[in-house]
Amino acid sequence: MKTNYITFSEAGKRRANQDVYRVIEFPEYDRVLMVVCDGMGGHAMGDVAAETVCNAICEFWKQNIQVSDSESKIIEACKVASDALYARSRVVRPIEMGTTLVFASLEGNTVTIAHCGDSRCYLLRDGEVVYQTQDHADPHWGSEVVTRCFFSMNPEVAVPDIARFEVKSGDSIFLCSDGVYKAMAPQILTARLQDDKPLDDVIDVIKFMCEKFSTDNYTGVLAKVL
């Protein structure tokens, strides 16, 4: 099933952008992989953690492109990514580094969504939110603590939630870091994602809201199923 997509990634009010994203198309296999990782603040080298995990997932997908999507495939991919992060964190000395992960893999008319942390994926259809990932985060002293992620010093917390859905023409899939959805009310975000406008115009509105209200890096991938 074909898709159109558009992406954005900005540092926002932060000095550096620790978000990383990739979109890889495999037209000969009727497949698309979309990935967003958000390096964790409060720890060293969040951008390196995000890049390491994102690249590991993408390389695993490339090397296993002929293997159908499944829960076992995703768990194996996440284990490979976690091992890569562990190794990267010990090149010079042990470093505490972590990242969230959300990805959507389109295979024909099926999308497989996996996430670990508080980066999100939305599946939207006919004015409804068919599915939204649930953040792995708990309130803590006025802020949120991510309870599942890819973390070099605690690899066992890299346990993804996995969901699979059939998609149809007109569906939208949106992946984003928390700097996007925390910049606006939930109903505003989902309404704008379903505006009957070109993808560029839809994203321009979301980016405007992020520029105005986000206090974090903000990254998004919006795909429309044709």
CSV table of C-alpha atoms in Angstrom, one decimal:
chain,number,residue,atom,x,y,z
A,1,MET,CA,0.0,0.0,0.0
A,2,LYS,CA,1.5,3.4,-1.0
A,3,THR,CA,1.9,6.4,1.3
A,4,ASN,CA,2.9,10.0,1.1
A,5,TYR,CA,4.8,11.3,4.1
A,6,ILE,CA,6.3,14.5,5.5
A,7,THR,CA,8.8,15.0,8.3
A,8,PHE,CA,10.1,17.7,10.6
A,9,SER,CA,12.6,17.9,13.4
A,10,GLU,CA,13.6,21.1,15.3
A,11,ALA,CA,15.7,22.0,18.4
A,12,GLY,CA,13.0,24.4,19.5
A,13,LYS,CA,14.0,26.3,22.6
A,14,ARG,CA,16.7,23.9,23.4
A,15,ARG,CA,20.4,24.4,22.5
A,16,ALA,CA,20.7,21.1,20.6
A,17,ASN,CA,18.3,18.7,19.0
A,18,GLN,CA,18.5,15.2,20.6
A,19,ASP,CA,15.6,13.8,18.5
A,20,VAL,CA,16.4,11.5,15.6
A,21,TYR,CA,14.1,10.1,12.9
A,22,ARG,CA,14.3,7.9,9.8
A,23,VAL,CA,11.8,6.9,7.1
A,24,ILE,CA,12.9,4.0,4.9
A,25,GLU,CA,10.9,2.9,1.9
A,26,PHE,CA,11.2,-0.7,0.5
A,27,PRO,CA,9.0,-0.4,-2.7
A,28,GLU,CA,10.0,-3.8,-4.0
A,29,TYR,CA,8.6,-5.4,-0.8
A,30,ASP,CA,5.6,-2.9,-0.4
A,31,ARG,CA,7.0,-1.8,2.9
A,32,VAL,CA,7.8,1.4,4.8
A,33,LEU,CA,9.5,1.9,8.1
A,34,MET,CA,9.1,5.1,10.2
A,35,VAL,CA,11.2,5.6,13.4
A,36,VAL,CA,11.4,8.4,15.9
A,37,CYS,CA,13.8,8.4,18.9
A,38,ASP,CA,14.0,11.1,21.6
A,39,GLY,CA,17.3,11.2,23.5
A,40,MET,CA,16.7,11.5,27.2
A,41,GLY,CA,17.5,14.8,28.9
A,42,GLY,CA,19.2,14.6,32.3
A,43,HIS,CA,21.6,12.1,31.0
A,44,ALA,CA,24.7,12.4,28.8
A,45,MET,CA,24.8,12.1,25.0
A,46,GLY,CA,21.0,11.8,24.4
A,47,ASP,CA,21.6,12.5,20.8
A,48,VAL,CA,24.1,9.6,20.5
A,49,ALA,CA,21.7,7.3,22.3
A,50,ALA,CA,18.8,8.2,19.9
A,51,GLU,CA,21.0,7.9,16.8
A,52,THR,CA,22.4,4.5,18.0
A,53,VAL,CA,19.0,3.0,18.6
A,54,CYS,CA,17.4,4.5,15.5
A,55,ASN,CA,20.2,3.2,13.3
A,56,ALA,CA,20.2,-0.2,14.9
A,57,ILE,CA,16.5,-0.6,14.3
A,58,CYS,CA,16.8,0.5,10.7
A,59,GLU,CA,19.7,-1.7,10.0
A,60,PHE,CA,17.9,-4.7,11.5
A,61,TRP,CA,14.9,-4.0,9.2
A,62,LYS,CA,17.1,-3.8,6.2
A,63,GLN,CA,18.9,-7.0,7.0
A,64,ASN,CA,15.5,-8.8,7.7
A,65,ILE,CA,13.3,-7.2,5.1
A,66,GLN,CA,12.1,-10.5,3.8
A,67,VAL,CA,10.9,-11.6,7.2
A,68,SER,CA,7.3,-10.7,7.9
A,69,ASP,CA,6.5,-8.3,10.8
A,70,SER,CA,5.7,-10.1,14.1
A,71,GLU,CA,6.0,-9.6,17.8
A,72,SER,CA,9.1,-11.9,17.9
A,73,LYS,CA,10.8,-9.9,15.1
A,74,ILE,CA,10.2,-6.6,17.0
A,75,ILE,CA,11.5,-8.0,20.3
A,76,GLU,CA,14.6,-9.3,18.5
A,77,ALA,CA,15.1,-5.8,16.8
A,78,CYS,CA,14.8,-4.1,20.2
A,79,LYS,CA,17.3,-6.5,21.8
A,80,VAL,CA,19.8,-5.7,19.0
A,81,ALA,CA,19.2,-2.0,19.5
A,82,SER,CA,19.6,-2.3,23.3
A,83,ASP,CA,22.9,-4.2,22.8
A,84,ALA,CA,24.1,-1.6,20.4
A,85,LEU,CA,23.4,1.2,22.9
A,86,TYR,CA,25.2,-0.8,25.7
A,87,ALA,CA,28.3,-1.2,23.5
A,88,ARG,CA,28.2,2.4,22.4
A,89,SER,CA,28.1,3.6,26.0
A,90,ARG,CA,31.3,1.8,26.8
A,91,VAL,CA,33.5,2.8,24.0
A,92,VAL,CA,35.6,5.0,26.3
A,93,ARG,CA,34.0,4.6,29.7
A,94,PRO,CA,30.6,3.6,31.0
A,95,ILE,CA,28.1,6.4,30.3
A,96,GLU,CA,24.5,6.7,31.4
A,97,MET,CA,22.6,7.4,28.2
A,98,GLY,CA,19.0,6.7,27.1
A,99,THR,CA,16.4,7.3,24.4
A,100,THR,CA,12.7,6.6,23.7
A,101,LEU,CA,11.6,4.8,20.6
A,102,VAL,CA,8.4,4.7,18.5
A,103,PHE,CA,8.2,3.1,15.1
A,104,ALA,CA,5.5,2.1,12.6
A,105,SER,CA,6.2,-0.6,10.0
A,106,LEU,CA,3.8,-0.8,7.0
A,107,GLU,CA,3.7,-4.1,5.3
A,108,GLY,CA,1.1,-4.2,2.6
A,109,ASN,CA,-2.2,-3.2,4.3
A,110,THR,CA,-0.9,-3.9,7.8
A,111,VAL,CA,0.8,-1.5,10.2
A,112,THR,CA,2.8,-2.7,13.2
A,113,ILE,CA,3.4,-0.1,15.8
A,114,ALA,CA,5.9,-0.5,18.7
A,115,HIS,CA,7.0,2.0,21.3
A,116,CYS,CA,9.1,2.2,24.4
A,117,GLY,CA,9.0,5.5,26.4
A,118,ASP,CA,6.9,8.6,25.9
A,119,SER,CA,7.3,9.2,22.1
A,120,ARG,CA,3.9,8.5,20.5
A,121,CYS,CA,2.2,7.1,17.4
A,122,TYR,CA,-1.4,7.9,16.4
A,123,LEU,CA,-3.5,6.0,13.8
A,124,LEU,CA,-6.4,8.2,12.6
A,125,ARG,CA,-9.3,7.3,10.4
A,126,ASP,CA,-12.5,9.1,9.4
A,127,GLY,CA,-12.3,11.7,12.1
A,128,GLU,CA,-11.5,9.1,14.8
A,129,VAL,CA,-8.3,8.2,16.7
A,130,VAL,CA,-8.2,4.4,16.0
A,131,TYR,CA,-5.1,3.9,18.2
A,132,GLN,CA,-2.8,6.0,20.3
A,133,THR,CA,0.3,4.6,22.1
A,134,GLN,CA,0.2,4.9,25.9
A,135,ASP,CA,3.2,6.7,27.4
A,136,HIS,CA,5.5,4.8,29.6
A,137,ALA,CA,5.8,7.6,32.1
A,138,ASP,CA,4.7,8.2,35.7
A,139,PRO,CA,4.2,11.6,37.5
A,140,HIS,CA,7.0,12.4,39.9
A,141,TRP,CA,7.3,15.5,42.0
A,142,GLY,CA,5.6,17.7,39.4
A,143,SER,CA,7.3,16.2,36.4
A,144,GLU,CA,7.2,12.8,34.6
A,145,VAL,CA,9.6,9.9,34.9
A,146,VAL,CA,10.0,7.6,31.9
A,147,THR,CA,9.5,4.1,33.1
A,148,ARG,CA,10.4,2.2,29.9
A,149,CYS,CA,13.1,3.2,27.5
A,150,PHE,CA,16.4,2.2,26.0
A,151,PHE,CA,18.9,2.9,28.8
A,152,SER,CA,22.6,1.9,28.7
A,153,MET,CA,22.7,1.1,32.5
A,154,ASN,CA,19.5,-0.8,32.7
A,155,PRO,CA,18.8,-2.7,29.4
A,156,GLU,CA,16.0,-4.7,30.8
A,157,VAL,CA,13.6,-1.7,30.7
A,158,ALA,CA,13.7,-1.7,26.8
A,159,VAL,CA,10.4,-3.7,26.6
A,160,PRO,CA,8.2,-2.3,23.8
A,161,ASP,CA,4.4,-2.3,23.6
A,162,ILE,CA,3.3,-3.7,20.2
A,163,ALA,CA,0.1,-3.3,18.3
A,164,ARG,CA,-1.0,-4.3,14.7
A,165,PHE,CA,-3.8,-2.9,12.6
A,166,GLU,CA,-5.2,-3.2,9.1
A,167,VAL,CA,-5.0,0.2,7.3
A,168,LYS,CA,-7.0,1.5,4.4
A,169,SER,CA,-6.9,4.4,2.0
A,170,GLY,CA,-7.2,7.8,3.8
A,171,ASP,CA,-5.7,6.6,7.1
A,172,SER,CA,-3.1,8.8,8.7
A,173,ILE,CA,-0.2,7.7,10.8
A,174,PHE,CA,1.7,10.2,13.0
A,175,LEU,CA,4.8,9.6,15.0
A,176,CYS,CA,6.2,12.3,17.3
A,177,SER,CA,8.4,13.1,20.2
A,178,ASP,CA,6.8,14.5,23.4
A,179,GLY,CA,7.8,18.0,22.4
A,180,VAL,CA,5.0,17.9,19.9
A,181,TYR,CA,2.0,16.7,21.8
A,182,LYS,CA,2.9,18.6,25.0
A,183,ALA,CA,2.7,21.9,23.0
A,184,MET,CA,-1.0,21.7,22.5
A,185,ALA,CA,-4.3,20.3,23.7
A,186,PRO,CA,-4.8,16.6,22.6
A,187,GLN,CA,-8.0,17.4,20.7
A,188,ILE,CA,-6.3,20.2,18.8
A,189,LEU,CA,-3.4,18.0,17.7
A,190,THR,CA,-5.7,15.1,16.5
A,191,ALA,CA,-8.1,17.6,14.8
A,192,ARG,CA,-5.2,19.3,12.9
A,193,LEU,CA,-3.8,15.9,11.8
A,194,GLN,CA,-7.1,15.1,10.1
A,195,ASP,CA,-7.5,18.4,8.3
A,196,ASP,CA,-8.4,17.9,4.6
A,197,LYS,CA,-5.4,19.8,3.4
A,198,PRO,CA,-2.0,18.9,1.8
A,199,LEU,CA,0.4,17.3,4.2
A,200,ASP,CA,2.7,20.4,4.0
A,201,ASP,CA,-0.2,22.6,5.2
A,202,VAL,CA,-1.1,20.2,8.0
A,203,ILE,CA,2.5,20.1,9.3
A,204,ASP,CA,2.9,23.9,9.0
A,205,VAL,CA,0.1,24.4,11.5
A,206,ILE,CA,1.6,21.8,13.9
A,207,LYS,CA,5.1,23.3,13.6
A,208,PHE,CA,3.7,26.8,14.3
A,209,MET,CA,2.1,25.5,17.5
A,210,CYS,CA,5.4,23.9,18.5
A,211,GLU,CA,7.4,26.9,17.7
A,212,LYS,CA,5.1,29.0,19.9
A,213,PHE,CA,4.5,26.7,22.9
A,214,SER,CA,6.9,23.8,23.0
A,215,THR,CA,9.8,23.9,25.5
A,216,ASP,CA,11.5,20.9,24.0
A,217,ASN,CA,12.9,19.5,20.7
A,218,TYR,CA,10.0,18.6,18.5
A,219,THR,CA,10.0,15.9,15.8
A,220,GLY,CA,7.2,14.3,13.7
A,221,VAL,CA,6.6,12.0,10.8
A,222,LEU,CA,3.1,12.2,9.2
A,223,ALA,CA,2.1,9.6,6.6
A,224,LYS,CA,-1.0,9.4,4.6
A,225,VAL,CA,-2.1,6.0,3.2
A,226,LEU,CA,-3.1,6.3,-0.4
